[in-house]
Amino acid sequence: MTGNLKSVYLKLVLTTFFWGGTFVAARLAVKEAPPFFAATCRFAVAASCLIALTAWYAGKEGKPFPVPKRLRDFGLLFSLGVTGIFCYNAVFFTGLKLTTATSGALIVAINPLITAVLSALWLRERVTPTQVAGLLVSLLGVSVVISKGSWAVLAGFAFNRGDLIMLGAPLCWALYSILGKKALATFTPLTATAYAALFGAMLLFPAALLEHAASGAPWPSFSWVGWLAILQLALLGTVVGFVWWYQGVGRIGAARAAVFVNLVPFFGALQAALLLGERVVLPQLSGGLLVVAGVYWGSRGNAKARGGQAVSEPVGGAPGAVHPERGEAGI
C-alpha cells in the first residue's frame, strides 16, 4: 500500500470518527441551548464555509460562482435545504435532547436502506431480495435499540420520545437523497450542498426565534464546551467530512469507501461512552450489531444489482453532499 493510499484510508476513518462525534456534539449542544438555536448556529458556520469553498473552487477553475438559472433549479436546491437541513436537524437535535447519543447513532445507521426503499417507490429503482432482507434485519435491530430489549416496552408502545423522534431522521435523509439525485443533473456536489446549507440556515433562524419567543426564557448562549460542540458539528462533521469523504471516493471508488460508513455507529457509541459517560447496554449492542449487519448485507445486494458499484450514503449528524455517482446525499 502506498503512502498516498494510507493517507486516504486514514482520512476516511477520521471522517467516520467525526460523523460519529456529531451525536455527542449535538447532545452537548442541546444541554445548553434549545434545538433550533443549536442547529442555526451549526449551519450558519457550515454554510459560510461551504459557500466560501464553492467560490474558491469556481475561481480556481476560472468560472463564476454557480447560480441557479431557472426557477425549477432554485426550487430543487431549496427543497434540499428543507428536507436535509431544516427537517433533518429539527428531529436530530430535538431527538438528542431526549435520548442518548448512543441510541441516536444506532437508529440513524439505518439511513442507507430507508433511502433505497424510498428510491424504489419514487424513482422505480430496483430493490433486490437481499436488500429487503437487510432492511428487515436493520429494522429488527432498531426495534431492539428503541425498546431496550424489553417486550413490555414493545407491547405497551412505551418508547422513549427521543428515540421515536430520531426515527424521523432516516425519512428526512431519504427524501434529501432522492431530491439530491435530481439536483446533480445541474449542480456539482459541493454547490448543491452549499446551497442546501444556506437555505437550511435561513429556515432554521426564524424557527429559532419562534422557539425562543415560545419559551419565554433568556436568550440562549453557549459555554466554551457548547461552542466547541457547534464547531465540531459545523467544521469537522460537515465541511471537513464532506471534503475528505469525496477525496476518498475519488481515490478508491464509492464501493470501497462505503464500507467505512459502518464505523459511524461504533464511533458514535465509543465517543458517547468516553465523553458523556453513557453505558452501552446489551440490548443496544445487539440491536446495533443487527442494524450494521443489515445495512452491510443490504449494501452487498445493492452492489450485485449495480454490477459491483455499491454506494452507501454516509450516516451521521448532518448532510454534507450529494453523491457524485448516484446523486444521493452524504453527511
Phi, psi and omega in degrees: 000128180287161178299325180295320180291323176299321179296321179296313180297320179298318179295322179293319177296316179296323178299313179293330175295317177297317180296320175298325180290342180296330179290320177291314181298317179295321178298319178294319183295317184281355170285338183251341184210158179296158186304312184290327176295315179297317180295321179297315179299317180301310187275345170295318178289311184296317181297320179299315180292318182292321176296318178297318178296318179298317178295321181295314180295321178296316178296323179298326179268003179071029181244155175288165177298129183295128181232134177298128185265340181241153179299325179297318179295319178299314180297323179294315178295322178296322180294330175295319178296323180293309187280311188276334182253301185294300185293315181301312184285336174298312180283329181296306182288320179294316179299317182285348172286338188246349179227180182274158176296326180298310179298318179301315181296321181288323180291314184290344180299344181278359182318306186302321183284327174297321177297318180297320180293313180293327176297322178294320181287321186269312185261002180061032176282152184284136173245124183275159175303326178296321177295319179297316179297318178298321179296316181297319178296317179295319178296322176298317178298317179297319180296325177293319181296310186284339177267355184057029178075014184258122177293328179296322178295316180295314183294325183262004182051038182266057185277156171296131184298325179295321178298317180295320178296320180297336178296339177287341183298312179300326179293314177300319181296319180296317178298317177299319181296315182292318177294325178297328178298323178287323182295331183292345178294339185239326189241154174285162178304317181295318180296313181299319180292319180298315179293321178300315179296320180296309180294323178297317178297321179296327178280325182290327184298307178297329177295323177293323178295317178295319178301317180293316180297322182289328183283327183071008181274166175299156180301129185291158176210163181249147167282181179296330177293317178298318179291325175298321178296317179296318179293324177296315180298315186281312188273309182279312183289333183249298189287302181296319178302318178300309184297311183291323180299313184282340167296317179294316178300318180293331184273316185245357178094156185293322184297315181287324179293326184299333180300327183293337182302329182293350177281342187301308179297327177296312180294325178298313180293321180297312180292327177295323179290318184284319188262331182250353181073019179286141177261135175270106181277164185304315178300322177295317181297312181292320178294319178298319178297322177294319179299309182296319179298317179295318178296316180296316179297314179297324179293324177295322176295324177294322180296318180295321181295331182257016179070035176092358182262066181286143174224120177247131180292141173300152176238146183165205189278346182193152177297148179230332184192163171265132186295133185291340182259321181253347182077019180259167190275147173238175182280000000 
